mmCIF file of C-alpha atoms in Angstrom:
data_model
loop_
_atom_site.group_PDB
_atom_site.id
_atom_site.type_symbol
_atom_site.label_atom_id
_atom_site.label_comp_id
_atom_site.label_asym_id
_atom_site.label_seq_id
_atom_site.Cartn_x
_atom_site.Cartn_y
_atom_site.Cartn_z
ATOM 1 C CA UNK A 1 0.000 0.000 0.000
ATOM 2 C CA UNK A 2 0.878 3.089 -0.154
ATOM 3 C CA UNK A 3 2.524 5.196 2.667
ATOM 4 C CA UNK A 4 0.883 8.648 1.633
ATOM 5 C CA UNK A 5 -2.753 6.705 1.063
ATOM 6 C CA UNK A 6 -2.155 4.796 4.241
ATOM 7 C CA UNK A 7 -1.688 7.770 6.125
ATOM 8 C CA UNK A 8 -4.583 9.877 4.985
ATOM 9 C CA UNK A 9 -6.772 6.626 5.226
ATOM 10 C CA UNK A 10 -5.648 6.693 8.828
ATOM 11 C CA UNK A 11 -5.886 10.323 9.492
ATOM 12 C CA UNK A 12 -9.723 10.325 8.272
ATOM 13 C CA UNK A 13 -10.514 7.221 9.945
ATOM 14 C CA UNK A 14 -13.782 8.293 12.315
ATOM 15 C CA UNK A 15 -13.047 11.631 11.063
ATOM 16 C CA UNK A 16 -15.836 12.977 12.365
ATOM 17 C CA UNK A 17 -15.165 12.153 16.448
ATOM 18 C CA UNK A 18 -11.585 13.761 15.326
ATOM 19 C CA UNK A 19 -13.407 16.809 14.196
ATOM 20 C CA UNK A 20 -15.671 16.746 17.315
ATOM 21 C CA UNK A 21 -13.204 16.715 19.544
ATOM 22 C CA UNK A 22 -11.497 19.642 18.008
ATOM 23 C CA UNK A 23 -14.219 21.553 18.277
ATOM 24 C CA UNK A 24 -14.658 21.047 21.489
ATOM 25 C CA UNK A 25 -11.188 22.530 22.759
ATOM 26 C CA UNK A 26 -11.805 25.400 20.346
ATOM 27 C CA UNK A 27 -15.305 26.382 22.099
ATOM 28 C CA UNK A 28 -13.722 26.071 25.987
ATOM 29 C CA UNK A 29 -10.616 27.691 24.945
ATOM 30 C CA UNK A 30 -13.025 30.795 23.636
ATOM 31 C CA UNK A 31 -15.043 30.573 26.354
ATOM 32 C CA UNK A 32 -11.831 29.959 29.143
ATOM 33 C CA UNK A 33 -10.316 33.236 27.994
ATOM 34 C CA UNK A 34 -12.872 35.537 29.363
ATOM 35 C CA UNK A 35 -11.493 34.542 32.801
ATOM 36 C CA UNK A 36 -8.167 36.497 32.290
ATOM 37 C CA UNK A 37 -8.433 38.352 35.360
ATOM 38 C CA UNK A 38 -9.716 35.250 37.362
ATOM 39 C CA UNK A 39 -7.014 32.938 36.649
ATOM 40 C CA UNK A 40 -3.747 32.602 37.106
ATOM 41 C CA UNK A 41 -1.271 32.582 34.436
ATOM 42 C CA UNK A 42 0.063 28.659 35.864
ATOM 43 C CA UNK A 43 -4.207 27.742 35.519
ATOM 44 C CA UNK A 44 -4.087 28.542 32.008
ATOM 45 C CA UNK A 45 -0.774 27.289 31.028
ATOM 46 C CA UNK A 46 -2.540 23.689 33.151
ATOM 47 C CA UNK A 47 -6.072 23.616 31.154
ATOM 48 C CA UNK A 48 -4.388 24.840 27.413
ATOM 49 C CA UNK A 49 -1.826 21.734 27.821
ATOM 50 C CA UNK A 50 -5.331 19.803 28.910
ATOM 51 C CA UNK A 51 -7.150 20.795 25.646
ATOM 52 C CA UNK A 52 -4.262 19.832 23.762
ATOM 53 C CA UNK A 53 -3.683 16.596 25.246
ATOM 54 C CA UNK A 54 -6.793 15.679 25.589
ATOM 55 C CA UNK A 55 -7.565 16.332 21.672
ATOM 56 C CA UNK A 56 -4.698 14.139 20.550
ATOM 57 C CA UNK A 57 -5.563 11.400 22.338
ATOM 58 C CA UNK A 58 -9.046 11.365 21.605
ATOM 59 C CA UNK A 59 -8.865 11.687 18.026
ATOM 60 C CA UNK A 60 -5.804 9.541 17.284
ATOM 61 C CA UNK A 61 -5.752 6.289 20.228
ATOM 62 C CA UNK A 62 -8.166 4.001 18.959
ATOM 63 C CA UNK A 63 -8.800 2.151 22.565
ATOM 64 C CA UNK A 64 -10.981 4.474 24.887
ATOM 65 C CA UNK A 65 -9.482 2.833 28.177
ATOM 66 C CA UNK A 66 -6.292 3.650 27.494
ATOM 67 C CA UNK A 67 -7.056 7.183 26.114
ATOM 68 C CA UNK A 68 -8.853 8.107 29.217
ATOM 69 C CA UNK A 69 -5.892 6.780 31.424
ATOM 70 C CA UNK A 70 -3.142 8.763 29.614
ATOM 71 C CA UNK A 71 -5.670 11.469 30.010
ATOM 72 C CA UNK A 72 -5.930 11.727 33.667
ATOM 73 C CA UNK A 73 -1.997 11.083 33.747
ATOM 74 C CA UNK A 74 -1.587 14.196 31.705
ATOM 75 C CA UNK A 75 -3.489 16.258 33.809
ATOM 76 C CA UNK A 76 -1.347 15.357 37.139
ATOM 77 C CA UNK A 77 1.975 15.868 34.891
ATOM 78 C CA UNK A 78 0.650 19.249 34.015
ATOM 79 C CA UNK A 79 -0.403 20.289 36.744
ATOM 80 C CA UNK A 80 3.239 18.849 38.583
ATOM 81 C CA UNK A 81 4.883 20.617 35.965
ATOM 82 C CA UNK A 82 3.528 24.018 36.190
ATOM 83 C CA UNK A 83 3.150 24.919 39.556
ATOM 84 C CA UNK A 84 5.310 24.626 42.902
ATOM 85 C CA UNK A 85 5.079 21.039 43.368
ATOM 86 C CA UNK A 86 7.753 19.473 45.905
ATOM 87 C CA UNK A 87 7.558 15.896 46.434
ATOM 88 C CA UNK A 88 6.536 15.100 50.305
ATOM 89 C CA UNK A 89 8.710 11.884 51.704
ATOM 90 C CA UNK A 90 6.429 9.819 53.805
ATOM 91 C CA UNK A 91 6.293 9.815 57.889
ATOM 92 C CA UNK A 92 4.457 7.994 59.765
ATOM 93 C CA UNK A 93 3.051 4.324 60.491
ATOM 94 C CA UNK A 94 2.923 2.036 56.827
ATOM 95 C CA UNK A 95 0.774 0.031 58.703
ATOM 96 C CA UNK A 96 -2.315 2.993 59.087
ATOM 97 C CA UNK A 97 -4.645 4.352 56.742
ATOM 98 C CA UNK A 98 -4.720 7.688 58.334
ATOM 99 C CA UNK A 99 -0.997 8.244 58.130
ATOM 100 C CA UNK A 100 -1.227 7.411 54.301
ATOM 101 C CA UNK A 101 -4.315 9.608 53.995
ATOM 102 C CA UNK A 102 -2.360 12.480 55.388
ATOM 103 C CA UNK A 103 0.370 11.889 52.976
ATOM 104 C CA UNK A 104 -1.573 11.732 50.232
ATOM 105 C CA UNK A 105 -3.156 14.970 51.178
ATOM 106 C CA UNK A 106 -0.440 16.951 52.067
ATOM 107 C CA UNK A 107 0.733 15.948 47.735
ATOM 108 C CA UNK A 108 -2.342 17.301 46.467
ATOM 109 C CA UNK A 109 -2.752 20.001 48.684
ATOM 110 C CA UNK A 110 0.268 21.652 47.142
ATOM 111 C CA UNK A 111 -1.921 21.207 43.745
ATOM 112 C CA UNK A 112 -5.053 22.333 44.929
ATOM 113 C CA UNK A 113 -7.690 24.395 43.040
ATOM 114 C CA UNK A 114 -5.899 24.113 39.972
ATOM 115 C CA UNK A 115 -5.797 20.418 39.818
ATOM 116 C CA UNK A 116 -9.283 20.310 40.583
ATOM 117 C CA UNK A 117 -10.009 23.039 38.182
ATOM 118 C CA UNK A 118 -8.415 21.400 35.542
ATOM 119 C CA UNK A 119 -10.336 18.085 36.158
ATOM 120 C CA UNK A 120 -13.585 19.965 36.051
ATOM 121 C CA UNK A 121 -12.721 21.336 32.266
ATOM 122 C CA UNK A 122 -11.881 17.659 31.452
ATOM 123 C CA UNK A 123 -14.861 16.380 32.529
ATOM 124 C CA UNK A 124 -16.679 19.338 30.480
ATOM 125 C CA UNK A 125 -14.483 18.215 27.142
ATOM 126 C CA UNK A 126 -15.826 14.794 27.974
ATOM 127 C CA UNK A 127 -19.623 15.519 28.795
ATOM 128 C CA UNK A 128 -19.421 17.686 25.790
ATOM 129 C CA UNK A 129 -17.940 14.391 23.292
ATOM 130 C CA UNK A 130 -21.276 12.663 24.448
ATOM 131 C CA UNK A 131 -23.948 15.024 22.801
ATOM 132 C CA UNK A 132 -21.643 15.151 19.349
ATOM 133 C CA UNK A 133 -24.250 12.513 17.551
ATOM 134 C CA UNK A 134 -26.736 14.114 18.188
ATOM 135 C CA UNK A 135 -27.975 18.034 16.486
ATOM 136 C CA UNK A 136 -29.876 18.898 19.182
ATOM 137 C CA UNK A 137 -27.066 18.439 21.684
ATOM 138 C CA UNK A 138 -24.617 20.351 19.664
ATOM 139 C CA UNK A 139 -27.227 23.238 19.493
ATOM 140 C CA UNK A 140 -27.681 23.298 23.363
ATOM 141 C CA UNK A 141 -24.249 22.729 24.276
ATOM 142 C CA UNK A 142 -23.750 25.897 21.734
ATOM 143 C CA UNK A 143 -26.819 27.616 22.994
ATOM 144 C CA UNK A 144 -25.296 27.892 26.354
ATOM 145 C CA UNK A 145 -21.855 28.330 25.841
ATOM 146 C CA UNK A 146 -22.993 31.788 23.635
ATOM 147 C CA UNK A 147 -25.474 32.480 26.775
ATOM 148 C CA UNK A 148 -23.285 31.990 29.562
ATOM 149 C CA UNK A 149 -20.921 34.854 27.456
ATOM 150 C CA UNK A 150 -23.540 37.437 26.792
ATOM 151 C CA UNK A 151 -24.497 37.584 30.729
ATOM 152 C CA UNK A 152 -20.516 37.507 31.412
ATOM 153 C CA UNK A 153 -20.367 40.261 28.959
ATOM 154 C CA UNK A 154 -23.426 42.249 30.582
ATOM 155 C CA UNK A 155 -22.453 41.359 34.096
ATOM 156 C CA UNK A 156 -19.049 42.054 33.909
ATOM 157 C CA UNK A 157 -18.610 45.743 32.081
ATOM 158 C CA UNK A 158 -16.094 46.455 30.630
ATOM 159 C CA UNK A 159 -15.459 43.062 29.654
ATOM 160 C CA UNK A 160 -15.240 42.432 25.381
ATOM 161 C CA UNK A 161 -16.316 38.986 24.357
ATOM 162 C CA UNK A 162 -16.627 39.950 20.685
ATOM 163 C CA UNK A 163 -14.315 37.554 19.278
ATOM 164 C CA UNK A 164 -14.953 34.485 21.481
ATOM 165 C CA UNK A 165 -18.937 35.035 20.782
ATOM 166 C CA UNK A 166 -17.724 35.024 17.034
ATOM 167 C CA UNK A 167 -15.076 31.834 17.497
ATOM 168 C CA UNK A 168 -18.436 30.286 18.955
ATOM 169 C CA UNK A 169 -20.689 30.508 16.467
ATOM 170 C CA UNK A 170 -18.500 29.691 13.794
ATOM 171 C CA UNK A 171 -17.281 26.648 15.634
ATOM 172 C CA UNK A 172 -21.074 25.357 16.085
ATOM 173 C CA UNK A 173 -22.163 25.808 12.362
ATOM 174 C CA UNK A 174 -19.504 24.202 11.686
ATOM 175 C CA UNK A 175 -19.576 21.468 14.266
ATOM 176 C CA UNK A 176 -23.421 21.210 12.713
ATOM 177 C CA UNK A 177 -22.545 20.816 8.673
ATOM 178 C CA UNK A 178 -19.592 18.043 9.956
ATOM 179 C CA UNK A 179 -22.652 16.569 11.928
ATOM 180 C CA UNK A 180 -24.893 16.668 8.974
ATOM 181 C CA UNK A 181 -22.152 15.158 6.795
ATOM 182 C CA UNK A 182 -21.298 12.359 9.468
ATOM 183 C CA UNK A 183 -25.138 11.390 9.185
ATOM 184 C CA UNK A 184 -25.625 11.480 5.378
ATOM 185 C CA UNK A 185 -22.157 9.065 5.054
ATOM 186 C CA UNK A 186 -23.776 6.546 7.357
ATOM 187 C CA UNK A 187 -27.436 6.681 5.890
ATOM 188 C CA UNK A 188 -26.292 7.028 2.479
ATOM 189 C CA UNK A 189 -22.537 5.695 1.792
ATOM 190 C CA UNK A 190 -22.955 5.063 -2.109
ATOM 191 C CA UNK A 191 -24.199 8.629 -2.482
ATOM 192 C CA UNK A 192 -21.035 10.009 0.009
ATOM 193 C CA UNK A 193 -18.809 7.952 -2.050
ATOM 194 C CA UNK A 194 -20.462 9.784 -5.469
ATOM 195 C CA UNK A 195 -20.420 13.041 -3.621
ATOM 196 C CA UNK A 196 -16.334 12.498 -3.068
ATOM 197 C CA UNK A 197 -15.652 12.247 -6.539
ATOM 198 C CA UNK A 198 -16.641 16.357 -7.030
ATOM 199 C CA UNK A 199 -15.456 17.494 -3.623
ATOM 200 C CA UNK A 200 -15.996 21.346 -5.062
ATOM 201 C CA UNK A 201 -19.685 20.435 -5.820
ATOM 202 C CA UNK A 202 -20.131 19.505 -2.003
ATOM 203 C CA UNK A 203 -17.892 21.603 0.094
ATOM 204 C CA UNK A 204 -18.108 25.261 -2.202
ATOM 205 C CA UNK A 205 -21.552 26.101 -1.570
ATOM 206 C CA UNK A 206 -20.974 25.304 2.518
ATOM 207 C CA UNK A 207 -17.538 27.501 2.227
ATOM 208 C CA UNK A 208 -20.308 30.301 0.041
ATOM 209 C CA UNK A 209 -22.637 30.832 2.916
ATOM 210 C CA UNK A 210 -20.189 30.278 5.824
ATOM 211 C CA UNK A 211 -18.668 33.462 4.256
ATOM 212 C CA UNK A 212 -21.751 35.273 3.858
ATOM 213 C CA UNK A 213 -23.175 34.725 7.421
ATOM 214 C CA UNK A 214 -19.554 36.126 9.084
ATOM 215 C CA UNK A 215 -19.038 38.571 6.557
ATOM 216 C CA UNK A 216 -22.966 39.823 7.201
ATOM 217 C CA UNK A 217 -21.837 39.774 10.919
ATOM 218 C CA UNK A 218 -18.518 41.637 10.348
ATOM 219 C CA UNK A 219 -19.723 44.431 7.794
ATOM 220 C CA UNK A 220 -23.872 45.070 8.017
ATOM 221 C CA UNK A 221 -24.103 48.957 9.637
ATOM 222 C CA UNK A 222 -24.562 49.359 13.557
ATOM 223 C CA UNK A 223 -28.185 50.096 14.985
ATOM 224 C CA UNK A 224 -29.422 50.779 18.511
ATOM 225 C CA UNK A 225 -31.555 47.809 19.737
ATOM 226 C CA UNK A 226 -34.997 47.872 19.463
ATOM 227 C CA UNK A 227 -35.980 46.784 23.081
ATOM 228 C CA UNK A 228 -33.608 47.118 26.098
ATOM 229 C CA UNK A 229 -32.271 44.287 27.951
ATOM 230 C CA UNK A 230 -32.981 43.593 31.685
ATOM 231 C CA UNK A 231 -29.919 44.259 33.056
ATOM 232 C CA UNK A 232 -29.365 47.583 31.309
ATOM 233 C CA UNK A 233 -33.508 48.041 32.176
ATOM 234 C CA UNK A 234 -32.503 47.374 36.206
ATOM 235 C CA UNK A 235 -29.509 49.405 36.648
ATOM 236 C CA UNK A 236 -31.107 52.456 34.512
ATOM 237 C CA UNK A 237 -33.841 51.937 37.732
ATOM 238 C CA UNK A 238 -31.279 52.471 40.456
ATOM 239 C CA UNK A 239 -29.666 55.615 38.718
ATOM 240 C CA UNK A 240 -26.652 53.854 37.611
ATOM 241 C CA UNK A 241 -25.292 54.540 34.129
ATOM 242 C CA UNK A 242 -24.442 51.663 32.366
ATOM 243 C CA UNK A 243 -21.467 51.535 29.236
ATOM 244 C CA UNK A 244 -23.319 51.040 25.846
ATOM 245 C CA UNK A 245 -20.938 49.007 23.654
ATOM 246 C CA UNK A 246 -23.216 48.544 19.893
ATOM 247 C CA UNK A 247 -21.357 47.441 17.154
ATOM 248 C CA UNK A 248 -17.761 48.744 16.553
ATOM 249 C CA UNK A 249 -16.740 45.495 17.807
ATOM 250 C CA UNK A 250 -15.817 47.096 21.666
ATOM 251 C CA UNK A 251 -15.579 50.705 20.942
ATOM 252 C CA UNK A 252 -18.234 52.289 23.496
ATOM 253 C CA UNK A 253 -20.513 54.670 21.716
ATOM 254 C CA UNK A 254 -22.111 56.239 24.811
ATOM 255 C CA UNK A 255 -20.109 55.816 28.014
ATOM 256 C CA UNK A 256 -17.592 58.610 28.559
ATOM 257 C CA UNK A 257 -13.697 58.858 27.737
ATOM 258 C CA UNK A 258 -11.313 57.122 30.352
ATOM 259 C CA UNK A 259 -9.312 60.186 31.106
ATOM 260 C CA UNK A 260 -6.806 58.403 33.015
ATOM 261 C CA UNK A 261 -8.081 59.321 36.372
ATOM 262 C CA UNK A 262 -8.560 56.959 39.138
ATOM 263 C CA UNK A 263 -9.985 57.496 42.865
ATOM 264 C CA UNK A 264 -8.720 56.145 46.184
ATOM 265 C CA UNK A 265 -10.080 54.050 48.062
ATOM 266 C CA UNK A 266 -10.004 50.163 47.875
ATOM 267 C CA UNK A 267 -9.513 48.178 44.966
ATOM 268 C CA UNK A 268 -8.383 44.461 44.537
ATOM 269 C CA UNK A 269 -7.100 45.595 40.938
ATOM 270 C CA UNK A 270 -3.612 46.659 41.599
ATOM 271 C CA UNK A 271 -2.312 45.320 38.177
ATOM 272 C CA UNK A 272 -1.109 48.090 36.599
ATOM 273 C CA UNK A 273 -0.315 51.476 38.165
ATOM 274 C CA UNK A 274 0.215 55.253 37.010
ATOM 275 C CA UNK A 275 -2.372 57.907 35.900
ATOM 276 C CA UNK A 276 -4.388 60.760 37.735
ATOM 277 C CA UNK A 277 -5.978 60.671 40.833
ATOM 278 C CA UNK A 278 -9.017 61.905 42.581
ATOM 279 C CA UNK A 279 -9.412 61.554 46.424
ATOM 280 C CA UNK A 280 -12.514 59.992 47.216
ATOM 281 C CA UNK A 281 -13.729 60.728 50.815
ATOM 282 C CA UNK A 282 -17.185 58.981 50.855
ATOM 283 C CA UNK A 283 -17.357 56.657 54.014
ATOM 284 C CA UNK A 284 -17.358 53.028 53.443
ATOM 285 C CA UNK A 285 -17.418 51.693 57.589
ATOM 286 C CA UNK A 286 -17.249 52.898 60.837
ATOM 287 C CA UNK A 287 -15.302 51.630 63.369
ATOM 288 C CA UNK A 288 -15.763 51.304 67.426
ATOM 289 C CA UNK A 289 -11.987 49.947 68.549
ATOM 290 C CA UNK A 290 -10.731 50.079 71.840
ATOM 291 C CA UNK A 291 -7.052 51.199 70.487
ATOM 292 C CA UNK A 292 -6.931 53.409 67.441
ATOM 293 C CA UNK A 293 -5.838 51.479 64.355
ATOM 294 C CA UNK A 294 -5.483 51.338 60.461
ATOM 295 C CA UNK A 295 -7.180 48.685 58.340
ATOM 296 C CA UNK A 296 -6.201 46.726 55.463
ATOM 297 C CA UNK A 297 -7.911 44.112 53.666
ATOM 298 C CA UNK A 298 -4.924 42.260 51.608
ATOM 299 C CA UNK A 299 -1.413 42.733 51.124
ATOM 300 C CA UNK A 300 0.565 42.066 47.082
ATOM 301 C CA UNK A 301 4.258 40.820 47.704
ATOM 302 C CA UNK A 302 5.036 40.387 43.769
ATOM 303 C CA UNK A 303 6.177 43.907 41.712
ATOM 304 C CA UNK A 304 5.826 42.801 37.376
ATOM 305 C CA UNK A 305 6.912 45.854 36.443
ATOM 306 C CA UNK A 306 3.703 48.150 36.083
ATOM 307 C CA UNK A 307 1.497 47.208 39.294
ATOM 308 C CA UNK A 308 1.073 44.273 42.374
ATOM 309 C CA UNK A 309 0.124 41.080 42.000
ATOM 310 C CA UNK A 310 0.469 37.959 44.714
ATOM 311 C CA UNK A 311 3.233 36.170 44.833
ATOM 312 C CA UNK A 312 2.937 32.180 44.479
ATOM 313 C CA UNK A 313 3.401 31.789 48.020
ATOM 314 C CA UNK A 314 0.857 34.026 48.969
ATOM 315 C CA UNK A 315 -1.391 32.110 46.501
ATOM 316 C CA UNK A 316 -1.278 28.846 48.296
ATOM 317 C CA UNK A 317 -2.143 30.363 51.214
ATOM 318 C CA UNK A 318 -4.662 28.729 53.070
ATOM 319 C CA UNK A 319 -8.103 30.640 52.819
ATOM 320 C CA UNK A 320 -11.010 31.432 54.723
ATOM 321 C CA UNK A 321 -14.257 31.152 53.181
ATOM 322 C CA UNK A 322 -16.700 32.835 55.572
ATOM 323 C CA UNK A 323 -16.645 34.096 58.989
ATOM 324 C CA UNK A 324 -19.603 32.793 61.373
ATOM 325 C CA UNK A 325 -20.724 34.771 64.168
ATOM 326 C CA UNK A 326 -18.578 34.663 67.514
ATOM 327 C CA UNK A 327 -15.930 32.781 65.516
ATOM 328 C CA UNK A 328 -12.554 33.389 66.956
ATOM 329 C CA UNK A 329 -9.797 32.996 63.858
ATOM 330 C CA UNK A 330 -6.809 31.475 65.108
ATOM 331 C CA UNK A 331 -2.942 32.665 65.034
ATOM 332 C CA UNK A 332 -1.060 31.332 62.128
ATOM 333 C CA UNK A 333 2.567 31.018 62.937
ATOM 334 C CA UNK A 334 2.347 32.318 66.159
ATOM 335 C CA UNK A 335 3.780 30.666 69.300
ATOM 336 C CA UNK A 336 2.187 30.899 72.041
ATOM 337 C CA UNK A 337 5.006 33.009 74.100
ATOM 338 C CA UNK A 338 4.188 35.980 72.086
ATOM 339 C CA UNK A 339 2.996 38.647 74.019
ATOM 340 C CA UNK A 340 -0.295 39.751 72.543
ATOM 341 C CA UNK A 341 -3.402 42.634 73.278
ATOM 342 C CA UNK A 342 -6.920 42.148 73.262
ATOM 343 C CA UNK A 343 -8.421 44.923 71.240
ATOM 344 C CA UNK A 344 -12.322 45.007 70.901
ATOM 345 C CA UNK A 345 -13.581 46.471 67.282
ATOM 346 C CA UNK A 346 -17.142 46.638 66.084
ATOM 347 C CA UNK A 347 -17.898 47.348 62.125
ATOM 348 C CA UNK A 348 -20.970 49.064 60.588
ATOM 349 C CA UNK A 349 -20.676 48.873 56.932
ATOM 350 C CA UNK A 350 -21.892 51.712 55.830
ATOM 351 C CA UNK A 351 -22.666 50.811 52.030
ATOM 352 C CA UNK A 352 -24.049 47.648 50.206
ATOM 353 C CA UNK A 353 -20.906 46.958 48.151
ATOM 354 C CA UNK A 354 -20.033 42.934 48.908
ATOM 355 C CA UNK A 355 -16.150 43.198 49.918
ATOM 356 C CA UNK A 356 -14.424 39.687 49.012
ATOM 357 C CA UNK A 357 -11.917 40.216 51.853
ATOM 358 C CA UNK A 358 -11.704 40.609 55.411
ATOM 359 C CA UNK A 359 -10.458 43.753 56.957
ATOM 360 C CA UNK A 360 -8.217 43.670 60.140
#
């Protein structure tokens, strides 16, 4: 046989699961990169290896067992290559359970959220490989994907999802004519076979009105909606102006100019510094203390160059969730030699804003 023919006859071999599975990566990738400022940069690095791995081996290791194994191995190499992982030696009794629990803990503590973060994606790619026979599932699993990044868009102003709403929908009609094709070659495979002999017959008029649903997308004239959508509707009702971003593809057409200016007060966005600056004096809490004191709700430890960010060790810092009522937190690091003073502080928070931190 020979080689080249062998190859392509083994490179379209279940073509259409390859395809699938491609198009699955592409539509989490798109939809993965509107968390920029949620992730860290190791998290990405973790879930883009997992798309890629993932991908190969589902589209090119015939035996699903052994695909899913590799799978799950490449995860934990990932995830022991990019971040701080130190090997732990074991202590304790061979003979207990518990001592091997703890061991095993203390390992994937070091890996913790974004080995569990990165499992969660796989099982998405996975979940997602399921509903690829049928058009229905495609169009849900589309449906949301597109949803979930207009209310992120909405939600979280100014946040620009233009191209990975585009990447989307381009992804899912195509995902849908490989789907139709898939269909037609198993209900019909003497009519696929004559359709193969004039490939330009089948695939030009698919390539015709791929390009003139984008191009209608990219180049038809901007106009104002007709009706206005509830979350633009509810803040309008509490006297909050609200960035209008039509058309231009991110360029707002109604919000004011960023002059540069920023105003004190706190922020957990210390990424990049510089510009003007307005005091801003409006009250946020008040404070009964028995010893006058300043407050702070985080500290940055890492300089890039333009602003703060946390430092790796400060990201595997243990956190605490919530506080309950009467809950005394205890002393990290402390011993208990160290001279210490009881100070009694009561808070009134004086405005409805939810703070995502702790001040002490």
């Amino acid at each position: 046989m020979n080689p080249s023919r062998g190859f392509v006859k083994w490179l379209t071999a279940d073509l259409y699961l390859k395809l699938s599975a491609l198009f699955t990566g592409i539509i989490i990738f798109q939809w993965i990169s509107c968390l920029g400022d949620y992730w860290w940069e190791e998290t990405f690095a973790v879930v883009n290896g997992l798309l890629l791995t993932t991908f190969l081996f589902v589209a090119f290791l015939p035996s699903k067992i052994m695909s899913g194994l590799l799978q799950l191995l490449a995860i934990l190499v990932l995830n022991i290559v990019f971040t701080d992982f130190q090997w732990v030696s074991f202590i304790g009794d061979k003979r207990k359970a518990a001592d091997w629990a703890d061991w095993a803990g203390s390992q994937f503590d070091q890996l913790s959220p974004i080995l569990w973060i990165s499992l969660a994606v796989w099982v998405i790619f996975r979940l997602i490989l399921v509903f690829r026979m049928k058009r229905i599932g495609i169009i849900v699993m589309v449906g949301l994907a597109l949803l979930s990044l207009t209310i992120m868009d909405s939600l979280f102003t100014p946040i620009y999802l233009w191209d990975e709403i585009a990447w989307i929908v381009f992804t899912g009609l195509a995902w849908l004519v490989a789907s139709h094709f898939s269909g037609f070659k198993q209900s019909h495979p003497d009519s696929w076979r004559h359709l193969l002999d004039y490939p330009l017959s089948l695939f030009l008029p698919v390539l015709l009105i791929f390009a003139i649903f984008m191009g209608a997308g990219l180049f038809v004239p901007t106009i104002k909606p007709i009706l206005t959508d509830p979350y633009t509707a509810w803040k309008e009702s509490r006297g909050e102006a609200v960035p209008s971003f039509v058309g231009d593809k991110g360029v707002s057409s109604s919000a004011p100019k960023n002059t540069g200016d920023s105003r004190s007060g706190y922020s957990r966005n210390d990424d990049e510094l510089g510009g003007g600056f307005k005091f801003d004096y409006s009250p946020v809490m008040t404070v009964t203390t028995t010893k006058r004191s300043y407050w702070r709700g985080e500290t940055k430890a890492f300089y890039n160059g333009s602003g703060w960010e946390e430092a790796r060790g400060e990201r595997q810092e243990e956190v605490v969730g919530s506080i309950a009522k009467d809950e005394q937190l205890q002393p990290i690091g402390q011993p208990d030699s160290v001279q210490t003073d009881k100070v009694e502080q009561t808070f009134t928070m004086l405005r409805d804003d939810k703070y995502p931190v702790l001040f002490g």
